[in-house]
PDB file of C-alpha atoms and ligand atoms in Angstrom:
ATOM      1  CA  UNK A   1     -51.892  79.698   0.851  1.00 75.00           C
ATOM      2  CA  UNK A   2     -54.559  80.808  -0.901  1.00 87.00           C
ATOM      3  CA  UNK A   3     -53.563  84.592  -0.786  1.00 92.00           C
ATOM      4  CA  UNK A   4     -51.875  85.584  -4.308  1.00 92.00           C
ATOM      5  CA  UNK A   5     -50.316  89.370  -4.310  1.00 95.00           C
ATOM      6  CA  UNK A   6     -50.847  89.951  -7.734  1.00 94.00           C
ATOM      7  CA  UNK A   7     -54.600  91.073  -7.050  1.00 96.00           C
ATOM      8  CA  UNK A   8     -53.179  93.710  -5.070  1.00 97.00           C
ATOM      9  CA  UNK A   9     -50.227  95.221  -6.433  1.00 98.00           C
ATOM     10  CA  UNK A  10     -49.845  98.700  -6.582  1.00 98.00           C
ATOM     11  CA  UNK A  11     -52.937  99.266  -4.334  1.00 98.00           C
ATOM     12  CA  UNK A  12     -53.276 102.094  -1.606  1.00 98.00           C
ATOM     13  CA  UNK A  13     -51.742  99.728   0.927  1.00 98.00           C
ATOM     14  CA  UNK A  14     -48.745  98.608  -1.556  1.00 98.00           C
ATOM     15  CA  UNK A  15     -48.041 102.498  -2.099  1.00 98.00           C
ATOM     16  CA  UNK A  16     -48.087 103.370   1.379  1.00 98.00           C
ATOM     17  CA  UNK A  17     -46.084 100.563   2.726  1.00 98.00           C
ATOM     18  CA  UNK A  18     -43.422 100.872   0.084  1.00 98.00           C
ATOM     19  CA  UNK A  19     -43.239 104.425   0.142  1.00 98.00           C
ATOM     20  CA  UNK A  20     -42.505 104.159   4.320  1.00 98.00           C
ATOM     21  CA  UNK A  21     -39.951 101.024   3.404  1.00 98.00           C
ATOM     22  CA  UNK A  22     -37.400 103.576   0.695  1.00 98.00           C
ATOM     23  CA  UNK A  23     -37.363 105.840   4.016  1.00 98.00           C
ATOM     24  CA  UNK A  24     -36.442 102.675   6.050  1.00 98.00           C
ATOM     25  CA  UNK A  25     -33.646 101.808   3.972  1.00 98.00           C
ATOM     26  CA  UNK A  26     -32.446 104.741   2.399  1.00 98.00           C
ATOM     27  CA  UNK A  27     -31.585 105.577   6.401  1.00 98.00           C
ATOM     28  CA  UNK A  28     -29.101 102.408   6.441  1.00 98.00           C
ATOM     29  CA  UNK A  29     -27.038 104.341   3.608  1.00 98.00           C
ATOM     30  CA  UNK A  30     -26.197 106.870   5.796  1.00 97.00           C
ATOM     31  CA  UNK A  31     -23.268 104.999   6.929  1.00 98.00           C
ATOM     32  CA  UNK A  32     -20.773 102.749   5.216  1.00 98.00           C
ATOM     33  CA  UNK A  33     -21.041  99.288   7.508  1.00 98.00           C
ATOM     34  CA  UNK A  34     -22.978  96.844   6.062  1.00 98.00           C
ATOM     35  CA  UNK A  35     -27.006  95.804   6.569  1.00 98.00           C
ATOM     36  CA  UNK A  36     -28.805  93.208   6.470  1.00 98.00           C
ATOM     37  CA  UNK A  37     -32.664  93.295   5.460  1.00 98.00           C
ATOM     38  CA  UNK A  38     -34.624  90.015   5.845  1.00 98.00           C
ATOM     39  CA  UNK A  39     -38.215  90.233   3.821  1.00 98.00           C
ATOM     40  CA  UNK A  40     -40.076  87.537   5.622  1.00 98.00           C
ATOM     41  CA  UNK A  41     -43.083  87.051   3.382  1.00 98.00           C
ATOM     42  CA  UNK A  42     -41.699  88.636  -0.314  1.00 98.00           C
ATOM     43  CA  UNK A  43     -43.873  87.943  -2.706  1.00 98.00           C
ATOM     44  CA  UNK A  44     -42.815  87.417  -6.764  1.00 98.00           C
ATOM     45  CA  UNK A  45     -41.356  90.812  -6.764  1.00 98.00           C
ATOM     46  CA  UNK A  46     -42.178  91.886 -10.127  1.00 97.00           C
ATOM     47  CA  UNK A  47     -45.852  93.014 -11.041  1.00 98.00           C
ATOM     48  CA  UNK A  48     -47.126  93.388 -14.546  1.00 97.00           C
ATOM     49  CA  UNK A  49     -50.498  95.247 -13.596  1.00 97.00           C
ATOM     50  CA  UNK A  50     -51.455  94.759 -16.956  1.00 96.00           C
ATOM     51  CA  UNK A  51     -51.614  90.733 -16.054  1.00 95.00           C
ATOM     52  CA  UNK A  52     -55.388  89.160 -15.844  1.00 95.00           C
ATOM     53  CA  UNK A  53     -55.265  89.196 -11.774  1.00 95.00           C
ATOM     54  CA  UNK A  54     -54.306  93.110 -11.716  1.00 95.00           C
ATOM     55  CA  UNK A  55     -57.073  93.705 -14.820  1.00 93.00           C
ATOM     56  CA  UNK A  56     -59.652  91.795 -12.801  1.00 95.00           C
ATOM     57  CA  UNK A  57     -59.545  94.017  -9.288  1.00 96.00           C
ATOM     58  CA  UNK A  58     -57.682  97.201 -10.719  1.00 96.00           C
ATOM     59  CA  UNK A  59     -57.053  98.188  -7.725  1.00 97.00           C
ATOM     60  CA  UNK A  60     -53.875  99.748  -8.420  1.00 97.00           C
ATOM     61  CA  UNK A  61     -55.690 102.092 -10.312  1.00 97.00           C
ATOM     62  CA  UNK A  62     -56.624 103.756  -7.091  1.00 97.00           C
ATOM     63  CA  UNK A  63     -52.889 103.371  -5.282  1.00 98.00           C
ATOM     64  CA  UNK A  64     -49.907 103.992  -7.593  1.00 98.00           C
ATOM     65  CA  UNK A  65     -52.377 104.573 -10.909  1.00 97.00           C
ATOM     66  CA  UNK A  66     -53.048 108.103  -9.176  1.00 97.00           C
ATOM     67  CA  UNK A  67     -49.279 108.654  -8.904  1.00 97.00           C
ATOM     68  CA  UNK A  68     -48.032 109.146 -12.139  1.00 92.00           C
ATOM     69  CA  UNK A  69     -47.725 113.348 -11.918  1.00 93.00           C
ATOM     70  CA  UNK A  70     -45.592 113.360  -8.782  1.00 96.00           C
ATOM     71  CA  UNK A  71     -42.618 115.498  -9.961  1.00 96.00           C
ATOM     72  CA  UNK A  72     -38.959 115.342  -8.270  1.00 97.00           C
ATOM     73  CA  UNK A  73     -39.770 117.739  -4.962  1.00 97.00           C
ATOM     74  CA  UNK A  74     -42.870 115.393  -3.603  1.00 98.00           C
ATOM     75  CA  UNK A  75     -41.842 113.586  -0.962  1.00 98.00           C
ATOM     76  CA  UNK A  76     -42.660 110.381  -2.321  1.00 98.00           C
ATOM     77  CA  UNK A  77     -40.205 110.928  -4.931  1.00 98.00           C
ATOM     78  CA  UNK A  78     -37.076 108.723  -3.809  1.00 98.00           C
ATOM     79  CA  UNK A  79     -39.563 105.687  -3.832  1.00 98.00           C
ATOM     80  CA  UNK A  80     -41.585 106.762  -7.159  1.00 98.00           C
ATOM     81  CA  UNK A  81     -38.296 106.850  -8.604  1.00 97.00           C
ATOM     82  CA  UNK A  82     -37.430 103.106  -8.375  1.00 98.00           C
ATOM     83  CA  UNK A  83     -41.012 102.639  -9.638  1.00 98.00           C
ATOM     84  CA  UNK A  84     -39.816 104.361 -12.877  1.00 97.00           C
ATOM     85  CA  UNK A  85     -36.759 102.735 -13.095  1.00 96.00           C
ATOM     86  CA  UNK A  86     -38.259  99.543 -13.274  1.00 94.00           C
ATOM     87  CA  UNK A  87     -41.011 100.607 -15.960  1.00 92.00           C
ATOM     88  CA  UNK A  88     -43.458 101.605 -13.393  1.00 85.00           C
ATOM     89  CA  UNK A  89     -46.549 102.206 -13.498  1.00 89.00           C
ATOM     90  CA  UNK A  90     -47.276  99.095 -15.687  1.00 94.00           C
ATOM     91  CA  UNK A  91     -44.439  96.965 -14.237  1.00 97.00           C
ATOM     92  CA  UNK A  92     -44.537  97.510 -10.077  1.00 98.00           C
ATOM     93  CA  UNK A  93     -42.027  96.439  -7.842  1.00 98.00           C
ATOM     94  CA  UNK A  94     -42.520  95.081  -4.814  1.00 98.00           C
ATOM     95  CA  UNK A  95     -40.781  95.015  -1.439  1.00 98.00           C
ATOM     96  CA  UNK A  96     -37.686  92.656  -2.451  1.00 98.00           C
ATOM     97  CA  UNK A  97     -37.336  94.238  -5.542  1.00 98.00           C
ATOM     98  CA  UNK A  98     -37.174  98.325  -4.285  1.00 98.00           C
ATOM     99  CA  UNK A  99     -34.922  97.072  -1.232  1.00 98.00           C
ATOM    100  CA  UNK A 100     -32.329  95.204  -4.057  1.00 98.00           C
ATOM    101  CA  UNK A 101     -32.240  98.434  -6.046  1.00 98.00           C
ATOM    102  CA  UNK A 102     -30.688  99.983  -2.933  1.00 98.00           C
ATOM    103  CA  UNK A 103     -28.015  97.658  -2.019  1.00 98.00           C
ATOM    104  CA  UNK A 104     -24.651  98.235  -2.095  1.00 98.00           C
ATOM    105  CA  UNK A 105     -21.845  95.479  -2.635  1.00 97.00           C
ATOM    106  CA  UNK A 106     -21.426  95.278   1.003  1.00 97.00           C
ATOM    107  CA  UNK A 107     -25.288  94.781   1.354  1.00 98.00           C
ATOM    108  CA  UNK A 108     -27.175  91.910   1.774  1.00 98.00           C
ATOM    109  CA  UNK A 109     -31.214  90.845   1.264  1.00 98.00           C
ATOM    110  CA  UNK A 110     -32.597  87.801   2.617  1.00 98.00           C
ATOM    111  CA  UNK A 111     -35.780  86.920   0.796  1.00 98.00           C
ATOM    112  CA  UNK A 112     -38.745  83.870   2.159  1.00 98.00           C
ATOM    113  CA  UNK A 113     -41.591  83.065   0.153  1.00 98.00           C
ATOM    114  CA  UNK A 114     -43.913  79.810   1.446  1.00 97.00           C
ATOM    115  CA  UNK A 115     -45.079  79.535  -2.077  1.00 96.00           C
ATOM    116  CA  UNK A 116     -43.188  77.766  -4.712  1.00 96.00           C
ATOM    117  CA  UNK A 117     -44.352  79.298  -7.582  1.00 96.00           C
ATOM    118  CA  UNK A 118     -43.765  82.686  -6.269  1.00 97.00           C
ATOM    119  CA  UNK A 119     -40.377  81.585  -4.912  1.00 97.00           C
ATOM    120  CA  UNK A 120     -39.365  80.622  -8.483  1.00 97.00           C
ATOM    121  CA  UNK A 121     -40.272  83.693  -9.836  1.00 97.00           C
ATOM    122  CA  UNK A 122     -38.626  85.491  -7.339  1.00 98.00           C
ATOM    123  CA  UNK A 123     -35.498  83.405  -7.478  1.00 98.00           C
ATOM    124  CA  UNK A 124     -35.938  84.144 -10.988  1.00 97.00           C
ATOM    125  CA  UNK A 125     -35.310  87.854 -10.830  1.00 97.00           C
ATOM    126  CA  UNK A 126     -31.798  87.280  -8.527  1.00 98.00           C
ATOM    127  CA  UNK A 127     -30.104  84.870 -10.255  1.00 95.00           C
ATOM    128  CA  UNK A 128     -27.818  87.331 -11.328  1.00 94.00           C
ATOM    129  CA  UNK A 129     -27.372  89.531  -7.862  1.00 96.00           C
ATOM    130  CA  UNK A 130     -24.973  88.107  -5.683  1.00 95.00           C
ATOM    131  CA  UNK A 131     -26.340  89.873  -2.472  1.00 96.00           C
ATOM    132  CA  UNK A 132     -29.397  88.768  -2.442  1.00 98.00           C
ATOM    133  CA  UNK A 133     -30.606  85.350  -1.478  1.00 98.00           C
ATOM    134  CA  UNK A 134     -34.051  83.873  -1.892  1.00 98.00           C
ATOM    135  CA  UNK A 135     -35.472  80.860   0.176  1.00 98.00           C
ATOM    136  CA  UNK A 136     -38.427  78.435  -0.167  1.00 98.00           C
ATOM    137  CA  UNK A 137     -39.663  78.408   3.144  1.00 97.00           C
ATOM    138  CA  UNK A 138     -41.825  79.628   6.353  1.00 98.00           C
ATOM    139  CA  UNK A 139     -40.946  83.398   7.203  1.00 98.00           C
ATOM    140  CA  UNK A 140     -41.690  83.059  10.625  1.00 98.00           C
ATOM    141  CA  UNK A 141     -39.611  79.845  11.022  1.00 97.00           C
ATOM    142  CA  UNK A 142     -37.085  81.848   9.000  1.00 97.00           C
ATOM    143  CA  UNK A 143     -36.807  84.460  11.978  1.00 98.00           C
ATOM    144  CA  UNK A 144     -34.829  81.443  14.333  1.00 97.00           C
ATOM    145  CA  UNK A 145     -32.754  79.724  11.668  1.00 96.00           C
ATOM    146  CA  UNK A 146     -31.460  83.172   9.570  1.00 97.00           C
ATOM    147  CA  UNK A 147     -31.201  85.102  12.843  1.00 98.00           C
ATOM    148  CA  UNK A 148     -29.024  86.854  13.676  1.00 97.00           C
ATOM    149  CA  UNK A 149     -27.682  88.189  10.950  1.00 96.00           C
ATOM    150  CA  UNK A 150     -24.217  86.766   9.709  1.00 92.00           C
ATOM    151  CA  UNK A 151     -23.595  89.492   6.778  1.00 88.00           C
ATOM    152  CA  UNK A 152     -24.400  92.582   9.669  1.00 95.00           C
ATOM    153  CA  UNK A 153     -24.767  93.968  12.754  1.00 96.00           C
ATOM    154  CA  UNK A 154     -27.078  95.898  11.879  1.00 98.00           C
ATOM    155  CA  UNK A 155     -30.539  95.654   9.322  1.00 98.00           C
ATOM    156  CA  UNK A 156     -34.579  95.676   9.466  1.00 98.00           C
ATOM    157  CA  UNK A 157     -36.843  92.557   9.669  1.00 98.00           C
ATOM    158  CA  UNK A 158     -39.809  93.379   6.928  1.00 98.00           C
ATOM    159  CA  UNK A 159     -42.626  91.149   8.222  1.00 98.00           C
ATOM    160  CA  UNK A 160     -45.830  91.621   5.443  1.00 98.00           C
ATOM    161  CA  UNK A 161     -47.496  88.749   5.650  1.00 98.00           C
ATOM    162  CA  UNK A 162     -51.059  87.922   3.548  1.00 97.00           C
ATOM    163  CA  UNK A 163     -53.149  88.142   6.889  1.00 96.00           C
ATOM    164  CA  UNK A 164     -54.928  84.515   5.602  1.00 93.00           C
ATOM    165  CA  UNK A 165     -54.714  83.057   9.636  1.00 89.00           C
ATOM    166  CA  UNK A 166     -57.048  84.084  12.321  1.00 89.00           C
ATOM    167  CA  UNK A 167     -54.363  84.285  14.541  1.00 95.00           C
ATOM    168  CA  UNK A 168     -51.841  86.650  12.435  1.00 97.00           C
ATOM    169  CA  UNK A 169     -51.848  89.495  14.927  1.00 98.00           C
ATOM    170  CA  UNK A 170     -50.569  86.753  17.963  1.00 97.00           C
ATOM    171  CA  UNK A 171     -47.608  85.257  15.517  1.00 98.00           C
ATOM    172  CA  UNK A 172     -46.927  89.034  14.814  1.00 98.00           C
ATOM    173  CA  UNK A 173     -46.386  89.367  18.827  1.00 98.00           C
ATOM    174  CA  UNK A 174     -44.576  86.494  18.772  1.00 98.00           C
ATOM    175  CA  UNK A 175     -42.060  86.957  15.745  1.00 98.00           C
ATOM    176  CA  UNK A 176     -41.722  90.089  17.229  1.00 98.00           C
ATOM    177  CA  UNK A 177     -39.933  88.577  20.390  1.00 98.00           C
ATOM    178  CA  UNK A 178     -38.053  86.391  18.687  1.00 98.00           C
ATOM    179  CA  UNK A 179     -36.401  88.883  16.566  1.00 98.00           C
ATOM    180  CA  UNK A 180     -35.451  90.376  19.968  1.00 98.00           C
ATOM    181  CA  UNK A 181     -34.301  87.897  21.681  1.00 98.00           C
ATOM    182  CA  UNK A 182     -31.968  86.967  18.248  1.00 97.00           C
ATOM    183  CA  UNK A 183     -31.256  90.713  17.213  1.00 98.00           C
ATOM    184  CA  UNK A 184     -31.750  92.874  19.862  1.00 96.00           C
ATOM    185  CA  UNK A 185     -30.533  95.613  17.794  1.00 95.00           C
ATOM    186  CA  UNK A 186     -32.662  95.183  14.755  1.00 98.00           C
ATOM    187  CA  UNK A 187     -35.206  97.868  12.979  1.00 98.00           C
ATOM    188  CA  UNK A 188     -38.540  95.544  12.821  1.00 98.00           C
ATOM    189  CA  UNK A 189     -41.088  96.665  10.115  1.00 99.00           C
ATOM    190  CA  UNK A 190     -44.810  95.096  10.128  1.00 98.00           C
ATOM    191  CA  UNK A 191     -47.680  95.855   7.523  1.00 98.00           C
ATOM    192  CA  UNK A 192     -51.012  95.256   8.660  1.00 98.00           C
ATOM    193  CA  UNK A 193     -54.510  95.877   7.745  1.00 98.00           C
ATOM    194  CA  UNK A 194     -57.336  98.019   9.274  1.00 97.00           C
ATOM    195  CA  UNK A 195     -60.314  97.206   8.884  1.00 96.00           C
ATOM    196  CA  UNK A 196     -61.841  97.337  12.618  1.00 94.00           C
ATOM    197  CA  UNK A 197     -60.005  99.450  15.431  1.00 94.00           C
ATOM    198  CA  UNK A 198     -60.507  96.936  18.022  1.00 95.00           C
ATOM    199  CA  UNK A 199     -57.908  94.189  16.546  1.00 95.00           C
ATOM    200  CA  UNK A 200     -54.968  96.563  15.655  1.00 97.00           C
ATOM    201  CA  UNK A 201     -55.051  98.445  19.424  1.00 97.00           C
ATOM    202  CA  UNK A 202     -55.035  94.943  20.751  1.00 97.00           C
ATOM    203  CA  UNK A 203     -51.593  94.287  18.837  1.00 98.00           C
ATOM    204  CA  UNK A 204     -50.004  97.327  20.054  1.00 98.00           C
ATOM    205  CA  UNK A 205     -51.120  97.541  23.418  1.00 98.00           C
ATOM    206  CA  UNK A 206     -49.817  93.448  23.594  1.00 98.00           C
ATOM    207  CA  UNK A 207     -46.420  94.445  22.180  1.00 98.00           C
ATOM    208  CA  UNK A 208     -46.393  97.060  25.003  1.00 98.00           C
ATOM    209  CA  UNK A 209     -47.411  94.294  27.442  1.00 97.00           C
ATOM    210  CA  UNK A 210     -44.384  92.247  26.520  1.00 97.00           C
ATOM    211  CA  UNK A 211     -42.031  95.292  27.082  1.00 97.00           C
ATOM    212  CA  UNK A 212     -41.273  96.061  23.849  1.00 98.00           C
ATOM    213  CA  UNK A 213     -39.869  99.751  23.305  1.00 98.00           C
ATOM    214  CA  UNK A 214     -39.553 102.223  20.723  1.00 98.00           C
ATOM    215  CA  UNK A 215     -42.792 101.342  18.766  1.00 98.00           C
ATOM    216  CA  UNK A 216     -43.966 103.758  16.400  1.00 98.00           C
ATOM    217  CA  UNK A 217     -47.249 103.345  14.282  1.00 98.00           C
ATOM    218  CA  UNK A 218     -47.930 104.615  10.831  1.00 98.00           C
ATOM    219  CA  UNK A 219     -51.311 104.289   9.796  1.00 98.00           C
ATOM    220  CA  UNK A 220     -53.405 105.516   6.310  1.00 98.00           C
ATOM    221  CA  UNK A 221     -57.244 105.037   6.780  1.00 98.00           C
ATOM    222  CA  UNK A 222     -59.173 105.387   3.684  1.00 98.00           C
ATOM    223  CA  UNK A 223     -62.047 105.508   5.075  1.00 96.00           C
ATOM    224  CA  UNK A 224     -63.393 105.466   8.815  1.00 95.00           C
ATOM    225  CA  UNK A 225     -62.804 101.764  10.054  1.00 94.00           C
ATOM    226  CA  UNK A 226     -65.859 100.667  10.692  1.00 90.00           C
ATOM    227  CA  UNK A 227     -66.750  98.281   8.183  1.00 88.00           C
ATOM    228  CA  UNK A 228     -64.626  95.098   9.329  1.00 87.00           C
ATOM    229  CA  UNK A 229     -65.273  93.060   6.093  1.00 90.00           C
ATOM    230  CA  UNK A 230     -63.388  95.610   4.055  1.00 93.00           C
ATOM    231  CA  UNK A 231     -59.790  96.728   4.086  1.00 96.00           C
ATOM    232  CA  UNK A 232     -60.081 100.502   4.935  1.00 97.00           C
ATOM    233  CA  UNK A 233     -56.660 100.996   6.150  1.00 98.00           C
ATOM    234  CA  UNK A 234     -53.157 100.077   6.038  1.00 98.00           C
ATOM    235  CA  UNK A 235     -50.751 100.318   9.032  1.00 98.00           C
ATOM    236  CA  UNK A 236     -46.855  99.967   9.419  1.00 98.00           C
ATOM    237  CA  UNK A 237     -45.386  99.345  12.734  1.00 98.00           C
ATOM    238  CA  UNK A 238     -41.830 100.211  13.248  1.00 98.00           C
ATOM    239  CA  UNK A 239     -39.746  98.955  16.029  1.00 98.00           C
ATOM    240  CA  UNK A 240     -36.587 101.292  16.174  1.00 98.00           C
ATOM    241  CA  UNK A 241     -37.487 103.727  14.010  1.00 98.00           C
ATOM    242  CA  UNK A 242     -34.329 105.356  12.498  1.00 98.00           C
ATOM    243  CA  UNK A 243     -33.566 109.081  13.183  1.00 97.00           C
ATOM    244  CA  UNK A 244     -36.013 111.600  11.244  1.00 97.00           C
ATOM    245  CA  UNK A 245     -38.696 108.575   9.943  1.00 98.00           C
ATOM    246  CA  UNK A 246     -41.512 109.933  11.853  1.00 98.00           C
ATOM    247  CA  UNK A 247     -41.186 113.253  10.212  1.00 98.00           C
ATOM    248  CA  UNK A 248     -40.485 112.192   6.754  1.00 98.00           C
ATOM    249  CA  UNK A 249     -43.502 109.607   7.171  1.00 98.00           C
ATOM    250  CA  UNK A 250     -45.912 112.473   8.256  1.00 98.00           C
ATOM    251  CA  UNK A 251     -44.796 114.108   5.089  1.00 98.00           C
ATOM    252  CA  UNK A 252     -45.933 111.170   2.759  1.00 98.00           C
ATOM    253  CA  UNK A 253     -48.947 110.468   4.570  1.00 98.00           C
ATOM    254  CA  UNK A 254     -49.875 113.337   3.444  1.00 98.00           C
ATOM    255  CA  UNK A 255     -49.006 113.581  -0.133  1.00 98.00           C
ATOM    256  CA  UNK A 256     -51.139 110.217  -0.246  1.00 98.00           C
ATOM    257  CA  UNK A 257     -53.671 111.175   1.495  1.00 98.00           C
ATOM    258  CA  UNK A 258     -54.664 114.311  -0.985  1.00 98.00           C
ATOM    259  CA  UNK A 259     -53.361 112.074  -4.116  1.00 98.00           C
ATOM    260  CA  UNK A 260     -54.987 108.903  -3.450  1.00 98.00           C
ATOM    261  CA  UNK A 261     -58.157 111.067  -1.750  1.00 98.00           C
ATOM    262  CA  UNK A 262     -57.927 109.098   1.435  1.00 98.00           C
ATOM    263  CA  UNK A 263     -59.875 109.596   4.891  1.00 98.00           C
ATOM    264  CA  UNK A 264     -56.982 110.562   7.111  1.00 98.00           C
ATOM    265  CA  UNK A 265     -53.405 109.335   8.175  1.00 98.00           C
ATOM    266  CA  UNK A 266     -51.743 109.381  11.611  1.00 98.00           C
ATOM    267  CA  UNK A 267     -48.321 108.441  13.073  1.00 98.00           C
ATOM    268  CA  UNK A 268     -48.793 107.466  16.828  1.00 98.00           C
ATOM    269  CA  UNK A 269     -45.149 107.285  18.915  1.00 98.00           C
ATOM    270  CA  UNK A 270     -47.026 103.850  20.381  1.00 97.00           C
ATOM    271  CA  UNK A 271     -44.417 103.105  23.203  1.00 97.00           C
ATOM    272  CA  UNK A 272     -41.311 105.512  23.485  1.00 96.00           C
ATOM    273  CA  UNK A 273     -37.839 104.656  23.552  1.00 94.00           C
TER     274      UNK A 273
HETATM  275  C1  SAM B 301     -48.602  90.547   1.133  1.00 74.32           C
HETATM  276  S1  SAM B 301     -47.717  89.422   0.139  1.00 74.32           S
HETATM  277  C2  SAM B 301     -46.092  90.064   0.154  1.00 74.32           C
HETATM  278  C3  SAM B 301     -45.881  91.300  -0.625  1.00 74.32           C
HETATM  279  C4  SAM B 301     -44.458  91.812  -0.616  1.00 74.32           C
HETATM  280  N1  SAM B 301     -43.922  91.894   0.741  1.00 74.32           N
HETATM  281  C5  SAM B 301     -44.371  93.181  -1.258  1.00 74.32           C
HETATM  282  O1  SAM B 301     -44.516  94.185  -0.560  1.00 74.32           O
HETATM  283  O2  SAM B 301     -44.131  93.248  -2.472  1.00 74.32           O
HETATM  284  C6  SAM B 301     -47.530  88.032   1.199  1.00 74.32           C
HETATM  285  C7  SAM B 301     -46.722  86.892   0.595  1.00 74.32           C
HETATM  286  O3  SAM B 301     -46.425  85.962   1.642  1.00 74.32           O
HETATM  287  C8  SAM B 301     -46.465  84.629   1.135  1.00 74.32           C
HETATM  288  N2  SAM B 301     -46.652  83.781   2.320  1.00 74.32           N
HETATM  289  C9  SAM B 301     -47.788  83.369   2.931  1.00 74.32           C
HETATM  290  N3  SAM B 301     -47.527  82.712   4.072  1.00 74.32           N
HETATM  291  C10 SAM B 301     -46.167  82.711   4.203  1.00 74.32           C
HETATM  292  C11 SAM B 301     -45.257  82.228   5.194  1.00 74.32           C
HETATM  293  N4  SAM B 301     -45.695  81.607   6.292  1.00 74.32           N
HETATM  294  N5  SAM B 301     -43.928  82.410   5.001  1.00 74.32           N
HETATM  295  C12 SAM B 301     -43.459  83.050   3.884  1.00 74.32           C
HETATM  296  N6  SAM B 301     -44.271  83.514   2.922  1.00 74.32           N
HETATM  297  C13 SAM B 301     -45.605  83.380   3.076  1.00 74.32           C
HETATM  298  C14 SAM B 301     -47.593  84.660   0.135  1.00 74.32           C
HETATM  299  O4  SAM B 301     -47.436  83.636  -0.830  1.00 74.32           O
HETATM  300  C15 SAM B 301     -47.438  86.076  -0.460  1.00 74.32           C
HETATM  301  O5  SAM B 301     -46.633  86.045  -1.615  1.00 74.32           O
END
């Protein structure tokens, strides 16, 4: 539990991942029923990147810093816009808080965070919003106890874990059963890093080993992958991908890609429906 967010906050892979999340969710509004979004590994949800761990990398100077100018017709808008709301850039929000600013009454966020400190700050931001719960505990575990949902019948699993383990990429594979076998109607989101090829096409082609279906992969390289001590991409796989997400993800990928100067994007239909 070494892993603290708050040296990364607002970085490429932050923008990118939240930007594809606002899409996720903003396609549950389309209808009136309820959903349920479960955010397995959320973090303190509030950033101030002018805090000592954000000053010390500044990466976010690279990710959202380059941001500021996108007007109301860029196609990142509907997430920069939260970012705003909540004082952004200085103050970034992260995953629990965008998905909260989109819930309606009949809405509900579950939130896990392993580390108490970050789950008291987290709880801390809540304690006033009824529909959202926040838990001290293992997201992974989380997946049997809080699943499925009892708010829904229908949401997205967020899985964005720190990528600490050697052996993230297997409890990936296996969370991602589980969800299955628990909610076998469920939208599944999972960040994860590139920084060699070889490890990320062993994830997807194992998911498509185990049978899984509808996999769709949206990645943001910022450089060729080569180096595999160095986070030069960030990837989002989406199990279930609503209607339209692949286009309106091609569109951001490439707003980013000429904002943030990165080395190319892709979205990859991994295993069809
Ligand atoms: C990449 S950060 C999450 C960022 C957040 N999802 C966002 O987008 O704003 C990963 C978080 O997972 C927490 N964590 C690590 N292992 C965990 C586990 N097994 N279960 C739940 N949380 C965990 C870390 O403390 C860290 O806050």
């Amino acid at each position: 539990m070494n892993y603290r967010h708050a040296y990364h906050a607002g970085n490429f892979a932050d923008c990118m991942k939240h930007a594809l999340l606002v899409s996720l969710i903003s396609s549950f509004l389309r209808k009136p029923t309820p959903f349920m979004v479960l955010d397995t590994h959320a973090g303190i949800g509030r950033y101030d990147l002018r805090c000592e761990e954000a000053e010390k990398t500044q990466e976010w100077r690279t990710g959202i810093g380059l941001l500021t100018e996108e007007g109301p017709d860029s196609p990142l808008a509907p997430w920069l816009d939260l970012v705003r709301k909540e004082g952004g850039p200085e103050i970034y929000p992260g995953s629990p808080l965008l998905i909260s600013m989109m819930l309606r009454e009949q809405d509900h966020l579950i939130c896990c965070e392993k580390h108490p400190e970050d789950k008291r700050r987290l709880y801390g931001i809540f304690t006033r919003t009824p529909n959202v719960t926040v838990h001290e505990r293992d997201g992974y575990e989380a997946l049997r106890a809080l699943l499925p949902p009892q708010t829904a019948k229908r949401g997205l699993v967020l899985i964005d874990p720190p990528f600490e383990e050697p052996n993230e990429f297997a409890r990936l594979e296996n969370a991602v059963q589980t969800i299955q076998a628990r909610f076998s109607n469920g939208m599944i989101a999972i960040w994860y890093p590139i920084k060699h090829r070889t490890p990320v096409r062993a994830f997807h082609m194992a998911l498509q080993d185990a049978g899984v279906r509808d996999i769709l992969a949206a990645e943001l390289l910022m450089r060729p992958p080569v180096d595999p001590d160095r986070l030069n991409g960030s990837g989002l796989l989406v199990i279930k991908p609503p209607f339209g997400f692949a286009e309106q993800a091609k569109a951001q990928l490439e707003r980013l890609k000429t904002r943030l100067n990165a080395h190319e994007w892709s979205v990859t239909q991994i295993v069809p429906e």
